[in-house]
Short mmCIF file of C-alpha atoms in Angstrom, two decimals:
data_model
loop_
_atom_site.label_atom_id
_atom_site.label_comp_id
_atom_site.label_asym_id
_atom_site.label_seq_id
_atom_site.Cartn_x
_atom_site.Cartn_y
_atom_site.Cartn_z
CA UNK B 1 -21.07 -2.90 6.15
CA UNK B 2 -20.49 -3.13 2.31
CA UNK B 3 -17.51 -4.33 1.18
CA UNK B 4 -16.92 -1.14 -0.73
CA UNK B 5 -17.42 1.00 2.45
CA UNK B 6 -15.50 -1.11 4.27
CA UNK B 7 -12.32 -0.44 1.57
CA UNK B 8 -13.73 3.12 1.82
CA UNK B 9 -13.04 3.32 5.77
CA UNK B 10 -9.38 1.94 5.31
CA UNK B 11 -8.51 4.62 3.20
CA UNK B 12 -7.76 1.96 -0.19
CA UNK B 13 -10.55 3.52 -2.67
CA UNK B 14 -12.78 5.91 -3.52
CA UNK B 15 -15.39 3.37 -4.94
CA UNK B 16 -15.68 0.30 -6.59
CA UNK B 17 -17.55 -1.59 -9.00
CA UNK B 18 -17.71 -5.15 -10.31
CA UNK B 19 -18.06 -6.29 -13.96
CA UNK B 20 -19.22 -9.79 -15.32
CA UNK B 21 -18.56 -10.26 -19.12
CA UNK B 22 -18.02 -7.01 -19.97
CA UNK B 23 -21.45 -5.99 -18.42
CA UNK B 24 -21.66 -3.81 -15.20
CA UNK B 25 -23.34 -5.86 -12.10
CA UNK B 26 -22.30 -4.01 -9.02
CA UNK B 27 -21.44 -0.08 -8.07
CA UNK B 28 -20.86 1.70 -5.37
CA UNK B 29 -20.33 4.91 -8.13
CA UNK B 30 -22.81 7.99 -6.65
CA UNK B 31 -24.57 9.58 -9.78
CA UNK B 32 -22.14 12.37 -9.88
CA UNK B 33 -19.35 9.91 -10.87
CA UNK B 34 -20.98 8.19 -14.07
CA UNK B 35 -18.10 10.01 -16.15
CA UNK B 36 -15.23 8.21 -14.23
CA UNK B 37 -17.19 5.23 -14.16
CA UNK B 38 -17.47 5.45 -17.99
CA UNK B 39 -14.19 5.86 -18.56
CA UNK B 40 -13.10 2.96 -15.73
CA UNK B 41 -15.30 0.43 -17.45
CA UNK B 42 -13.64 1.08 -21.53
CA UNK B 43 -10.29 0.90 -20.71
CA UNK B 44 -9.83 -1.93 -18.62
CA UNK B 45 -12.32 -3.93 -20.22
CA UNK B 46 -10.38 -2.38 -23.38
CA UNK B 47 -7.03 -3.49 -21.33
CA UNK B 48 -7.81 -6.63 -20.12
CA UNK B 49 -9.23 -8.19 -23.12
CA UNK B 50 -6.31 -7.29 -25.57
CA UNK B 51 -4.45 -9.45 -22.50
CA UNK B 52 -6.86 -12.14 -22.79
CA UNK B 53 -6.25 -11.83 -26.33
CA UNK B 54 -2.30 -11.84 -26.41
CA UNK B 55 -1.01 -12.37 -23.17
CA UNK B 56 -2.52 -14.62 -20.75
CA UNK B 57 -1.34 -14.07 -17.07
CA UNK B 58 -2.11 -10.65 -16.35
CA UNK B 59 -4.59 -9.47 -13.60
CA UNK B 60 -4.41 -6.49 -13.02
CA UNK B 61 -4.09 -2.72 -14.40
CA UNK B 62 -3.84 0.24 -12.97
CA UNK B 63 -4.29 3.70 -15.30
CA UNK B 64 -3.01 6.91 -13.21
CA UNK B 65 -5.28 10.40 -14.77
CA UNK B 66 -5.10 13.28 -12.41
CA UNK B 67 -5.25 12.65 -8.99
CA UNK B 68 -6.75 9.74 -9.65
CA UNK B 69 -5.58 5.87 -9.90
CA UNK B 70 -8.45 3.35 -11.76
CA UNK B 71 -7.40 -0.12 -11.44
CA UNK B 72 -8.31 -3.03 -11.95
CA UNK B 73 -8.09 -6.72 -10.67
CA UNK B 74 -9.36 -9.94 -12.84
CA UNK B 75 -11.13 -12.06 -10.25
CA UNK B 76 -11.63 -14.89 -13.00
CA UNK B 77 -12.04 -15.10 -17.02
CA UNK B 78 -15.20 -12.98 -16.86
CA UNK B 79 -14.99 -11.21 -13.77
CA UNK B 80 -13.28 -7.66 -13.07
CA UNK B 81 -13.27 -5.65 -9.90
CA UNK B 82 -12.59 -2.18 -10.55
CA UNK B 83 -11.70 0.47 -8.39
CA UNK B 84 -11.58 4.33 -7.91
CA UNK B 85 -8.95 5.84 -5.83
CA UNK B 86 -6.61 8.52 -4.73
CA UNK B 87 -3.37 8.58 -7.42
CA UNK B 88 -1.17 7.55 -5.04
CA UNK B 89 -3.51 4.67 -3.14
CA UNK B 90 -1.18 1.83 -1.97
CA UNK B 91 -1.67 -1.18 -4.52
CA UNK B 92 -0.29 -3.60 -2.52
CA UNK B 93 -3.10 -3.29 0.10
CA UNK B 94 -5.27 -3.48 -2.33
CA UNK B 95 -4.13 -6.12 -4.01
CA UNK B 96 -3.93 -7.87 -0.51
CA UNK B 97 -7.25 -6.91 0.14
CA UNK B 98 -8.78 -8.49 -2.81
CA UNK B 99 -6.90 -11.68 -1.97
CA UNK B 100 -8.37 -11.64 1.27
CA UNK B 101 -11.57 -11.29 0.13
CA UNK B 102 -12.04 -12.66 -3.03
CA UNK B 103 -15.01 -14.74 -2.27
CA UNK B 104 -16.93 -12.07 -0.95
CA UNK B 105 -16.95 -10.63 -4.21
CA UNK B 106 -18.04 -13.58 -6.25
CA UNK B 107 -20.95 -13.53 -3.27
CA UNK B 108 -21.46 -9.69 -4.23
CA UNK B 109 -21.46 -10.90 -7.62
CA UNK B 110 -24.07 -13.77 -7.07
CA UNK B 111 -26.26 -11.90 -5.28
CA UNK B 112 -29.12 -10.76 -6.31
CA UNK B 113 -29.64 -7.98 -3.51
CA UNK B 114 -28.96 -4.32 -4.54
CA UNK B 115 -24.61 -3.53 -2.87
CA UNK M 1 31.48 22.57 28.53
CA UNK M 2 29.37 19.89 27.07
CA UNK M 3 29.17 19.58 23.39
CA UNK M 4 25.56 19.08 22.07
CA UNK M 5 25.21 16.76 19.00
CA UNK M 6 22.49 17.96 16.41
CA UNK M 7 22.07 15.22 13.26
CA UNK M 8 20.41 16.20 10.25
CA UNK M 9 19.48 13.85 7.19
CA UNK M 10 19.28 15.28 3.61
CA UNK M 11 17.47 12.94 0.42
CA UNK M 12 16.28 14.01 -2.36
CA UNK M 13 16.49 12.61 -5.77
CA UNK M 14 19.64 12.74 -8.24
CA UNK M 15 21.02 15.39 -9.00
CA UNK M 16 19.49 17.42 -6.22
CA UNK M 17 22.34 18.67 -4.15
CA UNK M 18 22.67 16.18 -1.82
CA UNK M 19 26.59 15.88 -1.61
CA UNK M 20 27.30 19.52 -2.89
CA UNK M 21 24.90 20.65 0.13
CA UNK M 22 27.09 19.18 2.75
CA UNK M 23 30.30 19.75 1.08
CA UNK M 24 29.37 23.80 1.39
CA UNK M 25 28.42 23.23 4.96
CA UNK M 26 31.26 20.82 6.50
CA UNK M 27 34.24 21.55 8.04
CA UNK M 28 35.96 18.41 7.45
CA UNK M 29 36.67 17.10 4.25
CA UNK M 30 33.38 15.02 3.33
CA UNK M 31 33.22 11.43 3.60
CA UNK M 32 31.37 10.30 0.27
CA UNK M 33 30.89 7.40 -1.59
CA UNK M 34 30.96 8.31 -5.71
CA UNK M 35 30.40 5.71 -8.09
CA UNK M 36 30.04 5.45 -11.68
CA UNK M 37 26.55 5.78 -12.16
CA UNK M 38 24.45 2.37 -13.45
CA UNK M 39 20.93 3.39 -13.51
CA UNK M 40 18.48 6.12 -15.41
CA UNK M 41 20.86 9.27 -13.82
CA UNK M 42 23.39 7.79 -16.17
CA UNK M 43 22.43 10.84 -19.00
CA UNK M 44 22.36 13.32 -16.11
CA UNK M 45 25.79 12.31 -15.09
CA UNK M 46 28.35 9.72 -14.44
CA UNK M 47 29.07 9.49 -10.54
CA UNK M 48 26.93 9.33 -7.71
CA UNK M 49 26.17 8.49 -4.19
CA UNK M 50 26.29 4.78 -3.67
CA UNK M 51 26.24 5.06 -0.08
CA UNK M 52 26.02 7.78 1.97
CA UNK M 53 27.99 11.34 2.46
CA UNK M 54 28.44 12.80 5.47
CA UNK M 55 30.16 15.79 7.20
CA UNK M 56 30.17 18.20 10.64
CA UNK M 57 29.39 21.51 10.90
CA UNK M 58 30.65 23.31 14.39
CA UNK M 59 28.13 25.52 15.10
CA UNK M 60 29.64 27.21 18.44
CA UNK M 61 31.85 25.72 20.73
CA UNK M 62 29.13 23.75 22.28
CA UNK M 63 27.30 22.83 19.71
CA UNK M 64 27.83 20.40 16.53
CA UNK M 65 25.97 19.52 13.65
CA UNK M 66 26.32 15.99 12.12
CA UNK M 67 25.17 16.10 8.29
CA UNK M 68 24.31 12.91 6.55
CA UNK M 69 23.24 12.52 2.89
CA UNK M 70 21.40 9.58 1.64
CA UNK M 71 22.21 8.19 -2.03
CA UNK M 72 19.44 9.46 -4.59
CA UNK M 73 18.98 6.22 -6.52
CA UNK M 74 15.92 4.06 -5.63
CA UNK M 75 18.86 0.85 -5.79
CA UNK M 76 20.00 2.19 -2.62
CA UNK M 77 17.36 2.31 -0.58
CA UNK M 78 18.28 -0.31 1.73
CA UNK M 79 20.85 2.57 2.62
CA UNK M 80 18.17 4.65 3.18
CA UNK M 81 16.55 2.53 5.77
CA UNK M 82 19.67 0.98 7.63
CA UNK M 83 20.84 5.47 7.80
CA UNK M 84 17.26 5.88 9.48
CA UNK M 85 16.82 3.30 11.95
CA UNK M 86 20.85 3.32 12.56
CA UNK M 87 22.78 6.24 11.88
CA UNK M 88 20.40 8.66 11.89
CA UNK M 89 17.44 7.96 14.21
CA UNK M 90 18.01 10.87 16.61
CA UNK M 91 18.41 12.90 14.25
CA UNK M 92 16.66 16.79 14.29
CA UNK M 93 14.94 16.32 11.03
CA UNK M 94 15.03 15.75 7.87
CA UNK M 95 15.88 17.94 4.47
CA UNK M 96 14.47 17.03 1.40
CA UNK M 97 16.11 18.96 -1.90
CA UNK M 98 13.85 19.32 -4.70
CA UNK M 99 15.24 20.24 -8.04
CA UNK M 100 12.92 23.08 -9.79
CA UNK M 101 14.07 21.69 -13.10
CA UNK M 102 12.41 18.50 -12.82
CA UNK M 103 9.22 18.57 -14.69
CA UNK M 104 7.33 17.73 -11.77
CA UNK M 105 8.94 18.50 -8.77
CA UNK M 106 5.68 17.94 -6.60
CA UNK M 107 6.05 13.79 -7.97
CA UNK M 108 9.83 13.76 -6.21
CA UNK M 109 8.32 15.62 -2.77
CA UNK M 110 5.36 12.54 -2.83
CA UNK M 111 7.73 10.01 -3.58
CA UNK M 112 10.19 11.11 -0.94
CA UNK M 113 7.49 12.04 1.70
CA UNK M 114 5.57 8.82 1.24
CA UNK M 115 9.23 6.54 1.69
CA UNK M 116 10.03 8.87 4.70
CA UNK M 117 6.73 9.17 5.92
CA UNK M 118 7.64 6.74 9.40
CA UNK M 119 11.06 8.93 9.73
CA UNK M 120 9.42 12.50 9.13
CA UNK M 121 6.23 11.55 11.77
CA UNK M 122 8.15 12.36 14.93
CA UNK M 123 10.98 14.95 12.86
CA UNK M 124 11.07 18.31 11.47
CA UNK M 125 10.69 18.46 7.52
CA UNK M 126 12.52 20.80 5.20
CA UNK M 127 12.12 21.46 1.51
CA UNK M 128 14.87 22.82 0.46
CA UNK M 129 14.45 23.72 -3.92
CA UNK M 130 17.63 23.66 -5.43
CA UNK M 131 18.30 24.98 -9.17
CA UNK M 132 15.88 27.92 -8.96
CA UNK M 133 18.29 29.75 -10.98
CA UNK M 134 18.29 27.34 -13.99
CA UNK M 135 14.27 27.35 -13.49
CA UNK M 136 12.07 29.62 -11.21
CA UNK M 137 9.16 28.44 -11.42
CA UNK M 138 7.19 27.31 -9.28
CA UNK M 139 8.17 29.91 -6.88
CA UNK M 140 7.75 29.75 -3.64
CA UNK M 141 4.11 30.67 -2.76
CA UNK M 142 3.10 27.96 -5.65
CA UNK M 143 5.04 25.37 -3.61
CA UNK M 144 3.40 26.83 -0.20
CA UNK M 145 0.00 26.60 -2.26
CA UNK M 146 0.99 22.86 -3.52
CA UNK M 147 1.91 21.04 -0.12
CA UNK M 148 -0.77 22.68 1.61
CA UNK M 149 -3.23 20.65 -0.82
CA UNK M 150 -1.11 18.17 -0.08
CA UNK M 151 -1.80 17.98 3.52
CA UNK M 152 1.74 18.69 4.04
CA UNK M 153 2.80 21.64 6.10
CA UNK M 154 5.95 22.34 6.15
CA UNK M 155 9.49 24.99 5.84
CA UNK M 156 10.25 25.33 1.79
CA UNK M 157 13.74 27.40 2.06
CA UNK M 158 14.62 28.11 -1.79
CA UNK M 159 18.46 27.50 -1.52
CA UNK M 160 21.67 27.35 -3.97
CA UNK M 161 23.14 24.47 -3.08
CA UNK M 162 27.08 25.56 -3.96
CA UNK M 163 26.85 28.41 -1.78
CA UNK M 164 27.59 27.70 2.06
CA UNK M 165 25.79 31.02 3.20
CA UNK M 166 22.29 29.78 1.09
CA UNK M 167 22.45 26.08 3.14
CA UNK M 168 23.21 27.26 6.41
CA UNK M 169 19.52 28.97 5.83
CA UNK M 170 18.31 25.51 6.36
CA UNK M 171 20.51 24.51 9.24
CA UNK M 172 19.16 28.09 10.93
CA UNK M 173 16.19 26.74 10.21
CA UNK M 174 16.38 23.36 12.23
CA UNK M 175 18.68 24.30 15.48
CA UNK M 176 18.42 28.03 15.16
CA UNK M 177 15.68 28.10 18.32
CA UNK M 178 17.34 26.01 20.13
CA UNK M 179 21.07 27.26 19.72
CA UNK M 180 20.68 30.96 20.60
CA UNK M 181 24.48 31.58 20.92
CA UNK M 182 25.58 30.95 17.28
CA UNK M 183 27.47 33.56 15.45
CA UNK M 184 25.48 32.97 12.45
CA UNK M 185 27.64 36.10 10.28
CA UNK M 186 31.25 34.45 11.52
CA UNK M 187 30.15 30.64 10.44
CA UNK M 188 28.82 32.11 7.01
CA UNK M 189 32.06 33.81 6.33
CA UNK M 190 34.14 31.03 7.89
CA UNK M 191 32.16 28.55 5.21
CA UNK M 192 32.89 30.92 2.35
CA UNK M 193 35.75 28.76 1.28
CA UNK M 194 33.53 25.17 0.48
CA UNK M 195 31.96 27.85 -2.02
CA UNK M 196 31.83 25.90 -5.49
CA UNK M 197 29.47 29.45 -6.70
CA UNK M 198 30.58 29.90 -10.35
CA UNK M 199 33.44 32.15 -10.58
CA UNK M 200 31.88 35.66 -12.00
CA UNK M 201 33.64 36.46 -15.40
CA UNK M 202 35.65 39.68 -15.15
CA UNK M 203 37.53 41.50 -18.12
CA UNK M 204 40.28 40.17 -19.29
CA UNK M 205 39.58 37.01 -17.73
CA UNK M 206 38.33 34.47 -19.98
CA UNK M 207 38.53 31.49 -17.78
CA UNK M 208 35.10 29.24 -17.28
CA UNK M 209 33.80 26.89 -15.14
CA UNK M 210 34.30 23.19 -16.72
CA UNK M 211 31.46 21.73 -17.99
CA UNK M 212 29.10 20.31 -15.76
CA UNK M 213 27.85 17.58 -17.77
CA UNK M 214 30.12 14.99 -19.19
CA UNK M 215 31.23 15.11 -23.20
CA UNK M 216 31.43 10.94 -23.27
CA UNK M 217 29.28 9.79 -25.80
CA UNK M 218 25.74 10.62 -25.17
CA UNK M 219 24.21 7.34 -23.60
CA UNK M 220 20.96 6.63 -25.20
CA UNK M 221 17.40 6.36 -23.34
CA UNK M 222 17.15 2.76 -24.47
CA UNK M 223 20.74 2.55 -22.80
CA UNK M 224 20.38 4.23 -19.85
CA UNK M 225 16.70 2.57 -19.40
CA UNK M 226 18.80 -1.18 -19.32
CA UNK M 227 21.01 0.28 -17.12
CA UNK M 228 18.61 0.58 -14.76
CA UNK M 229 18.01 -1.93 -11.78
CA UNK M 230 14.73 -4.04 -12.45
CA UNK M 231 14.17 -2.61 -15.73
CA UNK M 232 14.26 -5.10 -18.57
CA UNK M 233 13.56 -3.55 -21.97
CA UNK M 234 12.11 0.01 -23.22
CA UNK M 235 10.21 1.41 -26.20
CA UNK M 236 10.70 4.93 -26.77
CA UNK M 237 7.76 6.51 -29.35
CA UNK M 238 7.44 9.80 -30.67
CA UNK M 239 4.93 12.18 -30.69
CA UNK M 240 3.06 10.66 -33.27
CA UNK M 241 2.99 7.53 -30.86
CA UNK M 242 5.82 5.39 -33.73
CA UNK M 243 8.25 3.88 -32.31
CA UNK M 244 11.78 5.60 -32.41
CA UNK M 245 13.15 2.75 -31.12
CA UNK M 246 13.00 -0.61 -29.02
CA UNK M 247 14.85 -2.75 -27.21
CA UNK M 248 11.94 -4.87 -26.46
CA UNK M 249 12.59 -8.32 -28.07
CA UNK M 250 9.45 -10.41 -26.45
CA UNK M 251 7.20 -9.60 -29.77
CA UNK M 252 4.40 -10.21 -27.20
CA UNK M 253 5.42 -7.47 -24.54
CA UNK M 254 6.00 -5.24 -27.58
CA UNK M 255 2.76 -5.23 -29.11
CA UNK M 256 1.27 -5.13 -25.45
CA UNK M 257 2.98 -1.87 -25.20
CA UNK M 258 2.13 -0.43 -28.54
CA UNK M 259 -1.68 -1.43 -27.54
CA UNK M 260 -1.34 0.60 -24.09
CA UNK M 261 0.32 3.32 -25.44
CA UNK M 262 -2.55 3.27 -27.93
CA UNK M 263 -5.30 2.88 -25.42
CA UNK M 264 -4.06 6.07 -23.24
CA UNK M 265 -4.15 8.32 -26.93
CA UNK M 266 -7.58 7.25 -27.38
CA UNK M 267 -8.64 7.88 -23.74
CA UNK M 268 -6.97 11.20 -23.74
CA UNK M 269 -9.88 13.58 -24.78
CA UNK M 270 -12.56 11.20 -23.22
CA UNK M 271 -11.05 11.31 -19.90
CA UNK M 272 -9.57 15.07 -19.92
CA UNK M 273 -12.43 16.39 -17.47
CA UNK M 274 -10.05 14.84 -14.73
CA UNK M 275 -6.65 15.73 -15.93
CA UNK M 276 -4.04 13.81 -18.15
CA UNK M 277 -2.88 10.04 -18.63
CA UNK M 278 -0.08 9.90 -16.65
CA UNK M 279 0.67 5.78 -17.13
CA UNK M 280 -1.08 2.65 -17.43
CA UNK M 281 0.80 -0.65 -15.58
CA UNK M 282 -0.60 -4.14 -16.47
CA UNK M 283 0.93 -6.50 -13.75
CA UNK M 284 0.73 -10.36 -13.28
CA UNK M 285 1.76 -12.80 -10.56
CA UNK M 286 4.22 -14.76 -12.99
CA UNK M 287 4.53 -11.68 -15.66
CA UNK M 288 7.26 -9.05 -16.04
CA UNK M 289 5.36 -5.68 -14.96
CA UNK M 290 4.24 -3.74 -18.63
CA UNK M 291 4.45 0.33 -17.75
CA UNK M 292 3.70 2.92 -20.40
CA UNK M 293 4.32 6.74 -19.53
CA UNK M 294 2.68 9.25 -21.73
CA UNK M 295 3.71 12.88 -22.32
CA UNK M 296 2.93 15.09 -25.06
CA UNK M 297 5.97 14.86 -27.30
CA UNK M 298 6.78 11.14 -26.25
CA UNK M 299 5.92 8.42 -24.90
CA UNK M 300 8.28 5.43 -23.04
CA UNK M 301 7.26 1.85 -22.65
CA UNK M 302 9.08 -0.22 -19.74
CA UNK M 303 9.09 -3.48 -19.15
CA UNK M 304 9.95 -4.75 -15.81
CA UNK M 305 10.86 -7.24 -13.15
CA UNK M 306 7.89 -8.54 -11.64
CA UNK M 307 8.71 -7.69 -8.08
CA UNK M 308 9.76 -4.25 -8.34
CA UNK M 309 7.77 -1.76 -6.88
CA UNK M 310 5.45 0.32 -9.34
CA UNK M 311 6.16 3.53 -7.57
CA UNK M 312 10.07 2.66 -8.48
CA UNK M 313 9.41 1.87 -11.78
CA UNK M 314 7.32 5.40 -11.90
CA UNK M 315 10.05 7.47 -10.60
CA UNK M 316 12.76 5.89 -12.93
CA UNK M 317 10.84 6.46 -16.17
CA UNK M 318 9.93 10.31 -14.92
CA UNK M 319 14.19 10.52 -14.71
CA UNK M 320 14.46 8.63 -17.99
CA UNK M 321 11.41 10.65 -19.56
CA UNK M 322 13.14 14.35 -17.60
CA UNK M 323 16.54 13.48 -18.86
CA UNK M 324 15.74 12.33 -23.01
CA UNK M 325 17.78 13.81 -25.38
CA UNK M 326 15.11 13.87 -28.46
#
């Protein structure tokens, strides 16, 4: 099971995706969400490099449209997991999540296999 | 003849008709505990629930209704949790009063349902909208249409909170099936004296109900946003996104909030195909929480104790952002 399903199944997100200096890497995104995916991918890398530029210490964003929550979690200096979810998905398990599992998504990241 | 025990819980957010609700409804003079207010209700007005209210409502001679009221404010929320797995566990269910004038009352009923949810699994639910008469809308079948999309299914009674014979719809409501020998007509006319229904002007007689909000001097969003638990400095801008004014003094967190504030503007159009910007939060593991909150004519900028819950610091800036005096 994909690590995105897998967040799927416990009801945290939507989908997911995972950035590497600013360039997209990994998606779990279906075709019919490009637009959302679009608009994930500007503003937190918009977000998180004013941070890097001003503020050091912050990891993580979250940007409420709709019914929908993007956020987004810095897993290092170049690497961002973003995520799609309901607008009132429970951040804490998602943050917990991602702490539990941050090395799977460096693996994710390193890997060359299609997620 | 045994007396039966019924126990119902009301919540809702300030301002809602918590304490008026049960004063209309009790026979015994209420138990309440008003304080002056120290949080974002402080422009709404300047006491509150700090702890609980409670009253009793004899239904029939065998059967008795215990009313409990929760404080609104988020601060007391431990009270909230020691009334439901103390005070209150047994009780028949609970009533949550919305206020219609809120700009989004549907953002109260998920807050509320979501720190409930444990209590309202095994309990009837209630909506009871208050201040329909100040604002109607959204009527009834919108709300019906609303929580149904919401997965919730539930009672939504529209009620006047001031007026005992409008509450004891919801108390019908929870213990009328099981109760069959209440004299519903004699306890509506018995209640008629906790009315606190404005008195209706007749000729000749000029005299008017005092003034439900406070003339003090008007406190100040930047005021009333310090005042609030957690809450460490604000930014209030304009519709043109300037700053009216700050009391942000980290230069840092300042221009952090300027640059979200500006971020959401740009997105605005780009991302309107799935709604609007309601906030952006940038949080850190050593860092004060950064919050911005977007509406049309304003915006507000909070900055916040790291540990405080981002679904508080939402509801507080919708009260501080509801309550502005532009």
């Amino acid at each position: 099971m994909t690590i995105w399903r897998e967040m799927q199944d416990e009801g945290l997100i939507l989908y997911g995706c995972l950035m590497f200096g600013g360039e997209l890497k990994r998606s779990s995104f279906p075709a019919e969400y490009k637009k959302h995916l679009a608009v994930a991918k500007q503003s937190l890398t918009y977000i998180f490099r004013s941070v890097e530029k001003n503020a050091k210490g912050y990891d993580e964003a979250h940007m409420e449209i709709g019914d929908n929550l993007f956020s987004g979690f810095r897993l290092d200096k170049d690497s961002v997991v973003i995520f799609l979810s309901e607008h009132d998905a429970n951040t804490l398990h998602i943050r917990q999540f991602i702490e539990d599992n941050k090395k799977r998504f460096f693996d994710l990241l390193n890997d060359s296999q299609p997620a | 003849m045994t007396m039966t025990d019924y126990k119902v819980l009301f919540t809702g957010s300030v301002c809602s008709g918590k304490t008026t609700a049960i004063r209309s409804l009790s026979d015994i003079e209420t138990v309440d505990t008003d304080a002056r207010v120290s949080d974002s209700a402080i422009r709404r007005k300047k006491k509150t629930t700090i702890a609980m209210d409670y009253g009793v409502l004899d239904l029939s001679e065998t059967a008795r209704l215990h009313l409990y009221g929760t404080p609104g404010q988020e601060r007391f929320k431990f009270m909230w949790e020691l009334m439901m797995s103390d005070l209150v566990h047994d009780a028949e269910g609970l009533v949550l009063l919305v206020d219609n004038t809120r700009n989004d009352p549907f953002k109260d009923i998920r807050f509320y349902v979501e720190e409930f949810r444990d209590f309202i699994v095994r309990r009837r639910l209630i909506i009871a909208v208050t201040h329909s008469d100040e604002q109607a809308d959204p009527d009834h079948e919108y709300y019906m249409g609303e929580l149904k999309a919401m997965g919730l299914f539930t009672t939504v009674i529209f009620i006047d909170a001031r007026d005992p014979s409008s509450v004891l719809k919801i108390v019908k409501e929870l213990v009328g099936h099981r109760e069959k020998n209440i004299d519903w007509k004699g306890l509506g006319q018995r209640l008629e004296v906790n009315s606190t229904m404005p008195r209706i002007e007749v000729e000749g007689d000029q005299e008017k109900e005092p003034l439900a909000v406070s003339e003090d001097e008007p406190v100040s969003l930047l005021d009333a946003a310090l005042n609030t638990r957690g809450i460490t400095g604000a930014i209030h801008l304009g519709s043109d996104r300037k700053v009216l004014s700050s009391n942000v003094s980290n230069k840092q967190n300042k221009d952090l909030l300027r640059s979200m504030v500006n971020l959401v503007s740009a997105l605005e159009t780009k991302a309107s195909f799935m709604g609007s910007i309601e906030d952006l939060v940038l949080c850190g593991p050593q860092q004060e929480t950064l919050s911005v909150f977007v509406e049309e004519e304003q915006a507000l900028g909070l900055c916040s104790e790291k540990d405080l819950s981002i679904n508080v610091v939402k509801q507080q800036a919708v009260d501080l952002l509801q309550w502005s005096q532009r």
